Coordinates of C-alpha atoms in Angstrom, one line a residue:
Chain A
M1 CA -12.3 11.8 15.0
F2 CA -10.0 13.9 12.9
R3 CA -9.4 17.5 13.0
R4 CA -7.1 19.7 10.5
L5 CA -4.1 21.4 11.3
P6 CA -4.6 25.2 11.6
E7 CA -1.8 26.1 9.1
P8 CA -1.9 27.1 6.2
A9 CA -5.6 28.0 4.9
V10 CA -6.4 25.5 2.0
A11 CA -9.2 26.5 -0.3
P12 CA -12.7 25.4 0.6
V13 CA -14.4 23.1 -1.9
S14 CA -18.1 22.8 -1.3
I15 CA -19.7 19.1 -1.6
T16 CA -22.7 17.4 -0.3
I17 CA -22.4 14.0 1.5
D18 CA -25.9 12.3 1.6
G19 CA -27.6 15.7 0.3
M20 CA -26.1 17.6 3.5
P21 CA -23.7 20.3 2.6
V22 CA -20.1 19.7 3.8
E23 CA -17.0 21.8 3.4
A24 CA -14.1 19.9 2.1
R25 CA -10.6 21.4 1.2
E26 CA -8.8 21.4 -2.0
G27 CA -6.5 18.2 -2.2
D28 CA -8.7 16.2 -0.2
S29 CA -9.8 12.6 -1.4
V30 CA -13.5 11.8 -0.9
A31 CA -12.5 9.6 1.8
A32 CA -10.7 12.1 3.7
A33 CA -13.6 14.6 3.1
L34 CA -16.0 11.7 4.5
L35 CA -13.5 11.4 7.8
A36 CA -13.3 15.2 8.3
A37 CA -16.9 15.4 8.3
G38 CA -17.1 12.7 11.0
H39 CA -18.4 9.7 8.8
A40 CA -16.3 6.9 10.0
R41 CA -18.9 4.7 8.3
C42 CA -19.3 5.1 4.5
R43 CA -21.3 1.9 3.5
S44 CA -22.4 -1.5 4.7
S45 CA -21.0 -4.4 3.3
S46 CA -22.5 -6.4 0.5
V47 CA -22.4 -9.7 2.1
S48 CA -23.8 -9.2 5.5
D49 CA -24.6 -5.6 5.7
A50 CA -21.9 -5.0 8.3
P51 CA -20.8 -1.2 8.7
R52 CA -17.5 -0.4 7.0
G53 CA -15.4 2.6 6.4
P54 CA -11.9 3.9 5.0
Y55 CA -9.3 1.4 6.2
C56 CA -6.0 1.6 3.9
M57 CA -6.6 5.2 2.4
M58 CA -4.3 4.0 -0.7
G59 CA -6.6 1.9 -2.9
V60 CA -5.9 -1.5 -1.6
C61 CA -8.7 -2.6 0.5
F62 CA -12.0 -1.1 -1.4
D63 CA -13.9 -0.7 2.0
C64 CA -14.5 2.9 1.2
L65 CA -16.7 2.4 -1.6
V66 CA -19.4 5.1 -2.0
E67 CA -21.5 6.7 -4.8
I68 CA -20.2 9.8 -6.5
D69 CA -22.0 11.9 -8.9
G70 CA -24.5 8.9 -9.2
A71 CA -21.8 6.4 -9.8
A72 CA -21.8 3.5 -7.3
N73 CA -18.7 1.5 -5.8
R74 CA -16.1 4.3 -6.3
Q75 CA -13.2 4.1 -4.3
A76 CA -13.6 7.2 -2.1
C77 CA -9.6 7.2 -1.1
M78 CA -8.7 7.3 -4.8
V79 CA -10.9 10.1 -6.2
R80 CA -10.5 13.7 -5.3
V81 CA -13.3 16.2 -4.2
A82 CA -14.5 18.8 -6.8
P83 CA -16.8 21.7 -6.4
G84 CA -20.5 20.7 -6.3
M85 CA -19.5 16.8 -6.1
R86 CA -22.5 14.6 -4.8
V87 CA -21.4 12.0 -2.5
A88 CA -23.6 9.3 -1.0
T89 CA -23.0 6.3 1.2
Q90 CA -24.4 3.2 0.1
D91 CA -25.7 0.1 1.7
G92 CA -25.4 -3.7 0.5
R93 CA -24.5 -4.9 -2.8
R94 CA -24.8 -2.2 -5.6
E95 CA -24.6 -2.8 -9.3
L96 CA -21.6 -1.5 -11.2
R97 CA -22.7 1.1 -13.4
A98 CA -20.9 2.5 -16.2
Chain B
M1 CA -7.1 13.6 -20.7
S2 CA -5.1 16.0 -22.8
K3 CA -1.9 14.5 -21.7
T4 CA -3.1 11.0 -22.8
A5 CA -4.3 12.3 -25.9
A6 CA -0.9 13.5 -26.8
L7 CA 0.6 10.0 -25.4
N8 CA 1.9 8.0 -28.5
P9 CA 0.8 4.5 -28.9
S10 CA 4.1 2.9 -28.3
C11 CA 7.3 4.2 -26.2
Q12 CA 10.7 2.7 -25.2
L13 CA 10.2 2.5 -21.5
V14 CA 7.1 2.6 -19.3
V15 CA 7.7 2.9 -15.4
I16 CA 4.7 2.2 -13.4
G17 CA 4.5 4.0 -9.9
A18 CA 5.9 7.4 -9.0
G19 CA 7.4 6.6 -5.6
P20 CA 11.0 6.9 -4.8
A21 CA 11.8 3.7 -7.2
G22 CA 9.6 5.0 -10.0
L23 CA 10.7 8.7 -9.9
A24 CA 14.3 7.8 -9.9
A25 CA 13.9 5.1 -12.8
A26 CA 12.3 7.5 -15.0
T27 CA 14.6 10.2 -14.3
T28 CA 17.6 8.3 -14.9
A29 CA 16.5 6.6 -18.1
A30 CA 15.0 9.9 -19.4
K31 CA 18.3 11.7 -19.0
L32 CA 20.2 8.8 -20.8
G33 CA 17.8 9.6 -24.0
V34 CA 15.2 6.9 -23.4
D35 CA 11.7 7.7 -24.4
T36 CA 10.0 7.4 -21.0
V37 CA 6.7 7.3 -19.8
L38 CA 5.7 7.3 -16.1
L39 CA 2.1 6.0 -15.1
D40 CA 0.7 6.5 -11.7
E41 CA -2.4 6.0 -10.0
Q42 CA -2.1 9.1 -7.7
P43 CA -2.8 12.8 -8.9
A44 CA 0.9 14.0 -7.7
P45 CA 3.8 12.3 -7.7
G46 CA 5.7 10.8 -4.5
G47 CA 4.0 7.4 -4.0
Q48 CA 2.9 6.6 -0.5
I49 CA 6.2 7.4 1.4
Y50 CA 6.5 11.1 -0.2
R51 CA 2.6 11.3 -0.6
A52 CA 1.7 14.9 -1.4
I53 CA 5.2 16.0 -1.4
T54 CA 4.5 18.8 -3.8
E55 CA 1.3 20.2 -2.4
T56 CA 0.9 18.9 1.4
P57 CA -0.8 21.5 3.6
V58 CA 1.7 20.4 6.2
T59 CA 4.4 23.1 5.8
K60 CA 5.9 23.0 9.0
R61 CA 8.9 20.8 8.2
S62 CA 9.6 19.2 11.5
I63 CA 6.4 17.7 11.6
L64 CA 7.0 15.0 9.0
G65 CA 10.6 15.1 9.3
M66 CA 13.5 15.2 7.1
D67 CA 13.0 11.8 5.8
Y68 CA 9.8 12.9 4.3
W69 CA 11.3 16.2 2.7
H70 CA 14.1 14.1 1.0
G71 CA 11.4 13.2 -1.7
A72 CA 11.1 16.8 -3.0
E73 CA 14.9 16.3 -4.6
L74 CA 13.6 13.2 -6.5
V75 CA 10.3 15.2 -7.8
T76 CA 12.8 18.2 -8.6
A77 CA 14.8 15.9 -10.9
F78 CA 12.0 14.2 -12.5
R79 CA 10.3 17.3 -13.6
S80 CA 13.6 18.3 -15.6
S81 CA 14.3 15.0 -17.0
G82 CA 12.0 14.9 -20.1
A83 CA 10.3 12.2 -18.9
R84 CA 6.5 12.1 -19.7
H85 CA 4.3 11.9 -16.5
V86 CA 0.6 10.4 -16.7
P87 CA -0.9 11.0 -13.2
G88 CA -4.3 9.8 -12.2
T89 CA -3.8 6.5 -14.2
T90 CA -4.9 3.1 -13.3
V91 CA -3.1 0.4 -15.0
W92 CA -5.0 -3.0 -15.2
S93 CA -3.0 -5.2 -17.3
V94 CA 0.4 -5.9 -18.7
T95 CA 1.1 -8.6 -21.0
R96 CA 4.6 -10.4 -21.5
E97 CA 4.6 -8.8 -25.1
G98 CA 4.9 -5.3 -23.7
E99 CA 1.2 -4.1 -23.9
I100 CA 0.1 -1.9 -21.0
G101 CA -3.8 -1.4 -20.5
F102 CA -4.6 1.6 -18.4
S103 CA -7.5 4.0 -17.5
V104 CA -7.2 7.8 -17.0
G105 CA -10.3 10.0 -16.6
G106 CA -12.8 7.2 -17.1
A107 CA -11.5 6.1 -20.6
A108 CA -9.2 3.0 -21.4
R109 CA -6.0 3.1 -23.3
L110 CA -3.3 0.9 -24.5
I111 CA 0.2 1.6 -25.0
E112 CA 3.2 -0.7 -25.9
A113 CA 6.7 -0.4 -24.3
E114 CA 9.9 -2.3 -25.4
R115 CA 10.6 -2.2 -21.7
I116 CA 8.7 -2.0 -18.4
I117 CA 10.0 -1.1 -14.7
L118 CA 7.3 -1.9 -12.2
A119 CA 7.8 0.5 -9.4
T120 CA 4.7 -0.6 -7.3
G121 CA 5.8 -0.2 -3.8
A122 CA 4.8 -1.7 -0.8
Q123 CA 1.1 -2.0 1.1
E124 CA 0.6 -2.4 4.9
R125 CA 0.5 -6.1 6.1
P126 CA -3.1 -7.4 6.7
F127 CA -3.9 -7.3 10.6
P128 CA -6.8 -10.0 10.8
I129 CA -7.9 -9.8 14.4
P130 CA -11.5 -9.6 15.8
G131 CA -13.2 -6.5 14.9
W132 CA -10.7 -5.1 12.3
T133 CA -13.4 -4.3 9.9
L134 CA -15.3 -2.0 12.3
P135 CA -15.4 1.9 11.2
G136 CA -12.9 3.7 13.1
V137 CA -10.2 0.9 12.6
M138 CA -7.7 1.9 10.1
T139 CA -4.0 1.4 9.6
A140 CA -1.3 3.7 10.8
G141 CA -0.3 4.4 6.9
A142 CA -3.9 5.5 6.4
A143 CA -3.7 8.1 9.1
Q144 CA -0.2 9.1 7.8
I145 CA -1.8 9.6 4.4
L146 CA -4.6 11.9 5.9
L147 CA -1.8 13.9 7.8
K148 CA 0.4 14.3 4.6
A149 CA -2.3 15.1 2.0
S150 CA -5.0 16.6 4.1
G151 CA -3.5 17.9 7.1
M152 CA -5.5 15.8 9.4
V153 CA -4.6 14.6 12.7
A154 CA -7.1 12.1 14.9
E155 CA -8.5 13.5 17.9
G156 CA -10.4 11.8 20.7
R157 CA -9.4 8.6 22.2
V158 CA -6.7 7.6 19.8
V159 CA -5.1 4.1 20.1
L160 CA -1.8 2.7 18.1
A161 CA -1.3 -1.1 18.2
G162 CA 1.2 -3.2 16.5
T163 CA 4.8 -3.3 15.4
G164 CA 7.3 -1.9 13.4
P165 CA 9.1 1.5 12.6
L166 CA 6.2 3.1 10.7
L167 CA 3.9 2.8 13.8
W168 CA 6.4 4.7 16.0
L169 CA 6.9 7.3 13.0
L170 CA 3.2 8.0 12.8
A171 CA 3.2 8.4 16.7
A172 CA 6.2 10.9 16.7
Q173 CA 4.5 12.8 13.6
Y174 CA 1.4 13.2 15.5
L175 CA 2.7 14.3 18.7
R176 CA 4.8 17.0 16.7
A177 CA 1.8 18.4 15.2
G178 CA -0.1 18.7 18.2
G179 CA -2.0 15.5 18.5
R180 CA -2.7 13.2 21.5
I181 CA -2.3 9.4 21.6
V182 CA -4.1 7.6 24.4
T183 CA -1.5 4.7 24.5
V184 CA 0.5 2.5 22.3
L185 CA 0.1 -1.1 22.2
D186 CA 3.4 -2.6 21.3
T187 CA 2.7 -6.3 19.8
T188 CA 6.3 -7.0 18.9
P189 CA 7.1 -10.4 20.7
P190 CA 9.9 -10.2 23.1
A191 CA 11.5 -13.1 21.8
N192 CA 12.3 -11.0 18.6
R193 CA 15.0 -9.5 20.4
R194 CA 17.0 -12.8 20.8
A195 CA 16.4 -13.4 17.1
A196 CA 17.6 -10.2 16.0
L197 CA 20.6 -9.7 18.5
P198 CA 23.3 -11.5 16.3
Y199 CA 22.6 -8.9 13.8
L200 CA 23.0 -5.8 16.0
P201 CA 26.5 -5.2 15.1
N202 CA 25.7 -4.5 11.4
F203 CA 23.0 -2.5 12.6
L204 CA 25.3 -0.3 14.7
G205 CA 26.7 1.3 11.2
S206 CA 23.3 2.3 10.2
D207 CA 22.1 5.7 9.3
Y208 CA 18.6 4.8 10.7
L209 CA 20.1 3.7 14.2
G210 CA 20.2 7.1 15.7
A211 CA 16.9 8.3 14.1
G212 CA 15.1 5.1 15.2
I213 CA 16.5 5.6 18.8
A214 CA 15.6 9.1 19.0
L215 CA 12.0 8.2 17.6
L216 CA 11.1 5.7 20.2
R217 CA 12.5 8.1 22.9
E218 CA 10.6 11.1 21.6
V219 CA 7.2 9.0 21.8
K220 CA 7.9 7.1 25.0
A221 CA 8.5 10.5 26.8
R222 CA 5.0 11.4 25.8
V223 CA 3.0 8.4 25.5
P224 CA 2.4 5.5 27.7
V225 CA 3.5 2.3 26.0
I226 CA 2.4 -1.0 26.7
G227 CA 4.7 -4.0 25.9
D228 CA 4.1 -7.9 24.7
V229 CA 0.6 -7.0 23.8
R230 CA -1.2 -10.3 22.6
S231 CA -5.0 -11.3 22.1
L232 CA -5.8 -8.2 20.7
R233 CA -9.7 -7.7 19.7
L234 CA -11.7 -4.5 18.9
L235 CA -15.3 -4.4 19.9
G236 CA -18.2 -2.1 18.9
E237 CA -21.5 -2.1 17.2
N238 CA -21.3 0.6 14.4
R239 CA -17.9 1.7 15.1
V240 CA -15.2 0.7 17.3
R241 CA -15.5 1.7 20.9
E242 CA -13.2 -0.6 22.7
V243 CA -9.8 -2.3 22.5
V244 CA -9.1 -5.7 24.6
Y245 CA -5.7 -7.0 25.0
Q246 CA -3.4 -8.8 27.0
S247 CA 0.2 -7.8 28.2
G248 CA 2.4 -10.7 28.8
T249 CA 0.7 -13.0 31.2
A250 CA -1.5 -10.2 33.0
P251 CA -5.0 -10.6 32.9
E252 CA -7.0 -9.2 29.9
R253 CA -7.5 -5.4 30.2
R254 CA -10.0 -3.0 28.2
I255 CA -9.5 0.5 27.1
G256 CA -12.2 2.9 25.5
A257 CA -11.2 3.9 21.9
D258 CA -12.8 6.1 19.1
L259 CA -10.2 5.6 16.6
V260 CA -7.4 2.6 16.3
L261 CA -4.5 2.6 14.1
L262 CA -3.2 -0.6 13.4
H263 CA 0.2 -1.7 11.9
Q264 CA 2.5 -4.4 11.6
G265 CA 5.0 -3.7 8.7
V266 CA 4.6 -3.3 4.9
V267 CA 4.8 -6.1 2.4
P268 CA 5.6 -5.7 -1.3
N269 CA 2.6 -4.7 -3.7
L270 CA 2.9 -7.6 -6.1
N271 CA -0.4 -7.9 -7.9
L272 CA 0.9 -6.6 -11.3
A273 CA 4.1 -8.8 -11.3
N274 CA 2.1 -11.7 -10.3
A275 CA -0.5 -11.2 -12.9
I276 CA 2.2 -10.7 -15.5
G277 CA 3.6 -14.2 -14.4
C278 CA 6.7 -12.8 -12.9
R279 CA 8.2 -15.6 -10.7
Q280 CA 8.1 -14.8 -6.8
E281 CA 9.5 -16.7 -3.7
W282 CA 8.8 -16.7 -0.1
H283 CA 10.9 -14.5 2.2
E284 CA 10.9 -16.2 5.5
D285 CA 12.5 -13.0 7.3
Q286 CA 10.0 -10.8 5.9
L287 CA 6.8 -13.1 6.2
C288 CA 5.5 -12.2 2.5
F289 CA 6.2 -13.2 -1.2
V290 CA 9.2 -11.4 -3.2
P291 CA 9.7 -11.4 -6.9
V292 CA 12.8 -13.0 -8.3
I293 CA 15.1 -10.7 -9.8
D294 CA 18.6 -10.3 -10.8
A295 CA 21.1 -7.6 -9.9
W296 CA 19.8 -5.0 -12.1
G297 CA 16.1 -5.8 -11.0
T298 CA 15.2 -7.9 -14.0
S299 CA 12.4 -10.3 -13.5
S300 CA 11.8 -13.7 -14.6
I301 CA 10.3 -12.2 -17.6
E302 CA 13.0 -10.5 -19.7
R303 CA 11.2 -7.3 -20.5
V304 CA 10.0 -6.6 -17.0
A305 CA 12.1 -5.2 -14.4
I306 CA 10.9 -4.6 -10.7
A307 CA 12.5 -1.8 -8.4
G308 CA 11.5 -0.6 -4.8
D309 CA 9.7 -1.9 -2.1
G310 CA 7.8 -3.8 -4.7
A311 CA 10.9 -6.0 -5.1
G312 CA 11.3 -6.6 -1.6
I313 CA 11.1 -4.2 1.3
A314 CA 14.3 -2.2 1.9
G315 CA 13.1 1.2 2.3
A316 CA 12.8 4.6 0.4
R317 CA 16.4 5.4 -0.1
I318 CA 17.4 2.1 -1.4
A319 CA 14.1 2.3 -3.5
A320 CA 15.5 5.2 -5.5
E321 CA 18.8 3.5 -6.0
R322 CA 17.3 0.2 -7.3
G323 CA 15.1 2.4 -9.7
R324 CA 18.3 3.9 -11.0
L325 CA 19.9 0.5 -11.4
A326 CA 16.8 -0.6 -13.3
A327 CA 16.8 2.4 -15.7
L328 CA 20.6 1.8 -16.5
E329 CA 19.8 -1.6 -17.4
A330 CA 16.8 -0.5 -19.6
A331 CA 19.0 2.1 -21.1
H332 CA 21.8 -0.5 -21.9
R333 CA 19.2 -3.0 -23.3
L334 CA 17.7 -0.2 -25.5
G335 CA 21.2 0.9 -26.8
R336 CA 21.4 4.0 -25.3
I337 CA 24.6 3.0 -23.2
D338 CA 27.0 0.4 -23.5
A339 CA 27.6 -2.0 -20.6
Y340 CA 30.7 -0.3 -19.5
R341 CA 29.2 2.8 -19.0
R342 CA 26.2 1.0 -17.4
D343 CA 28.4 -0.7 -15.1
A344 CA 30.5 2.7 -14.4
E345 CA 27.0 4.4 -13.5
A346 CA 26.0 1.6 -11.3
V347 CA 28.9 2.0 -8.8
A348 CA 27.4 4.9 -6.8
P349 CA 23.9 3.3 -6.5
R350 CA 25.3 0.1 -5.5
R351 CA 27.3 1.8 -2.8
A352 CA 24.6 3.7 -1.4
I353 CA 22.4 0.3 -1.4
T354 CA 25.2 -1.3 0.8
R355 CA 25.0 1.7 3.0
F356 CA 21.5 1.9 3.6
D357 CA 21.0 -1.6 3.6
K358 CA 23.0 -1.9 7.1
G359 CA 20.6 -3.4 9.7
R360 CA 17.9 -4.4 7.5
R361 CA 18.0 -8.1 8.9
F362 CA 17.8 -6.6 12.6
I363 CA 14.9 -4.6 11.6
D364 CA 13.1 -7.5 9.7
L365 CA 13.9 -9.9 12.7
M366 CA 13.2 -7.4 15.6
Y367 CA 9.6 -6.4 14.0
R368 CA 8.5 -9.8 12.9
P369 CA 4.8 -9.6 13.6
R370 CA 3.6 -12.2 16.0
A371 CA 1.6 -15.4 14.4
E372 CA -1.8 -14.9 16.2
H373 CA -1.9 -11.4 14.5
R374 CA -1.5 -12.9 11.1
V375 CA -3.1 -16.2 11.2
P376 CA -6.5 -15.4 12.6
Q377 CA -8.9 -17.9 14.1
G378 CA -12.5 -18.9 14.5
D379 CA -15.0 -16.1 13.4
T380 CA -12.3 -13.5 12.5
L381 CA -12.7 -12.2 9.0
A382 CA -9.7 -13.2 6.8
C383 CA -11.4 -11.8 3.5
R384 CA -12.9 -8.7 4.2
C385 CA -14.6 -8.2 0.8
E386 CA -16.5 -11.8 0.6
E387 CA -16.6 -11.9 4.6
I388 CA -14.8 -15.4 4.8
T389 CA -13.8 -16.5 8.4
A390 CA -10.7 -18.0 9.4
Q391 CA -12.9 -21.1 10.5
Q392 CA -14.2 -21.5 7.0
I393 CA -10.6 -21.4 5.5
V394 CA -9.6 -24.4 7.9
E395 CA -12.4 -26.3 7.2
A396 CA -12.2 -26.0 3.6
V397 CA -8.4 -27.2 4.2
K398 CA -9.6 -30.2 5.8
L399 CA -11.9 -31.0 3.0
G400 CA -8.8 -31.1 0.7
S401 CA -8.7 -27.6 -0.5
T402 CA -4.8 -27.3 -0.3
G403 CA -4.1 -23.9 -2.3
P404 CA -5.1 -20.3 -2.4
N405 CA -6.6 -20.8 -6.0
Q406 CA -8.8 -23.8 -5.0
M407 CA -9.5 -21.9 -1.9
K408 CA -11.0 -19.1 -4.4
S409 CA -13.3 -21.3 -6.3
L410 CA -14.6 -22.9 -3.1
L411 CA -15.3 -20.1 -1.0
R412 CA -14.9 -17.0 -3.2
C413 CA -12.0 -15.4 -1.0
G414 CA -10.0 -13.2 -2.7
M415 CA -12.5 -12.8 -5.4
G416 CA -14.2 -9.3 -4.0
P417 CA -13.6 -6.1 -5.5
C418 CA -10.0 -5.9 -3.7
Q419 CA -9.0 -9.0 -5.9
G420 CA -7.1 -10.5 -2.7
R421 CA -4.7 -7.4 -2.4
L422 CA -5.8 -7.8 1.6
C423 CA -6.3 -11.2 2.1
G424 CA -3.8 -12.7 -0.1
L425 CA -1.1 -13.3 2.6
T426 CA -3.6 -14.2 5.2
I427 CA -5.2 -16.9 3.2
T428 CA -1.8 -18.2 2.4
E429 CA -0.5 -18.2 6.0
L430 CA -3.8 -19.7 7.3
I431 CA -3.6 -22.5 4.7
A432 CA 0.0 -23.2 5.6
S433 CA -0.9 -23.3 9.5
A434 CA -3.6 -25.6 8.9
R435 CA -1.4 -28.0 6.8
G436 CA 1.5 -27.7 8.9
V437 CA 3.7 -26.6 6.0
S438 CA 5.4 -23.5 4.9
P439 CA 3.8 -20.6 2.9
A440 CA 6.2 -21.5 0.2
D441 CA 4.7 -24.7 -0.3
V442 CA 1.2 -23.3 -0.4
G443 CA 2.1 -20.3 -2.8
Y444 CA 0.0 -17.3 -3.6
F445 CA -3.3 -16.3 -5.4
R446 CA -2.7 -16.7 -9.2
L447 CA -3.9 -13.2 -10.5
R448 CA -5.2 -12.1 -13.8
P449 CA -6.0 -8.9 -15.5
P450 CA -7.8 -6.7 -15.1
I451 CA -6.0 -6.5 -12.0
K452 CA -8.2 -3.3 -11.0
P453 CA -12.0 -3.3 -11.5
I454 CA -12.8 -1.4 -14.7
T455 CA -16.2 -0.8 -16.5
L456 CA -17.5 -2.2 -19.6
A457 CA -17.9 1.4 -20.6
E458 CA -14.1 2.0 -19.9
L459 CA -13.2 -1.1 -22.0
A460 CA -15.7 -0.1 -24.8
S461 CA -13.8 3.3 -24.9
L462 CA -10.6 1.7 -26.2
P463 CA -9.7 2.7 -29.5
K464 CA -10.3 -0.1 -32.1
S465 CA -8.5 -1.2 -34.9
E466 CA -10.0 -1.7 -38.4
A467 CA -9.1 -5.4 -38.2
A468 CA -10.8 -5.6 -34.8
V469 CA -14.0 -3.9 -36.0
Q470 CA -14.2 -6.2 -39.3
A471 CA -13.6 -9.4 -37.1
V472 CA -17.2 -8.8 -35.4
V473 CA -19.1 -6.9 -38.2
R474 CA -21.4 -9.0 -39.9
G475 CA -22.4 -8.8 -43.8

């Protein structure tokens, strides 16, 4: 769905998506890392369980909500990847935990 | 965190947003000796138009183009201005009294400002058509952010659909980066040409005319473009697979797609201004609400100015100039410069605004998106978060729900996590169309803080005053 331009080499950042190791790049948002790894869908909606994925990439639509390091409903497009980050796609309605 | 720990609880000027308007405003004010803090949601300056300007992996300058790289000058000037930059900051409340609530690094903070400049920029207009919530459907702006920030280009069967300069810019940037586009479905109504024609002479003097024509030629030479596209629908189960459309009066056609990038213009991001209570009015050419401001950007609330595309769509160059004007006025009101100096320093920005504003009316009228792509019908979702369909809105209007705020309490539209950011205009236009009145008569959602979701733990992390603690402690 997306490929990276070859130049220049940007430092890799190792994260996991649903438990699978994924190599993101420094400066990636979590949403960019999801799309680069082929995840167009990152959650199902809270009302009808319909598939959703990143849409606006700038914090407007709230459709890229995922679980990051155990915290649900984070905007994947607004959080940068960090080494060892655990990202999980989420299904249906989630509790907003602190 | 260390940056906010060092932040004073009050300052003279807070600028919100680090795009062209915010950067230029903060730079101008700080250089005039105003104690200035710039709060921005992104981790690096630039806003969306100059997104990742200091760190983009796209180093071949011709790919993003000179209009993008112009942003580097604004950042360089800002960094030597003395203004304090607090990136990664979500502002969730601004009061008329100048108290600003924001979160950074998971902790909430308050800061008081004598004056506030909102430079919250633009967002893409909603494109509510059947299938627009499917994974693999994104905005052209989203694709551009992926290119600027992560050096990512779409591959597979990529279809662009919509209208407006950004659609063509993204197409050209993709082609320069070695990307492929199956087709561009141009939804611009042919009748727009007639409406825009009287304003063509003014556009002939514009800096943008030559660049715009070159861009169209660059794309049309390499990608099939289908004009007068209507009845756009996107099909798929777990993700988008097909685009269905009509061109003019020709029979319906289908094309396979792995990624569909939609765009039909940008509109001011007004959430914060709206929540503060700044007056706004309907702009019929641009089909959106714009705040009511004076020649310095000052809103109906005296302490608050609005600069950049958040004050009405005018483009990045004018955004920076309007930021400078708002900063001059702030410096004047704060006693740093007298009115004579303010007016003298405003001459160059005003001249630049006149220059870059040439042809705006032509562009507005030329790329006005068609009604059927703004006002959805039937089962098409108007509110993505709460999954409210166009039909539900129309039926609620028939039951007597005549405004967006009544609609909220009846249907919950605009009450999901995005807080109406994406559906606001659609709901207003749907109600207006169902009632047969202008969106000006319908109005917009009345927004209230917190204007971005925050957790209770973040709120609880706010520093408490002795009086506040005493007020709730028993015994």
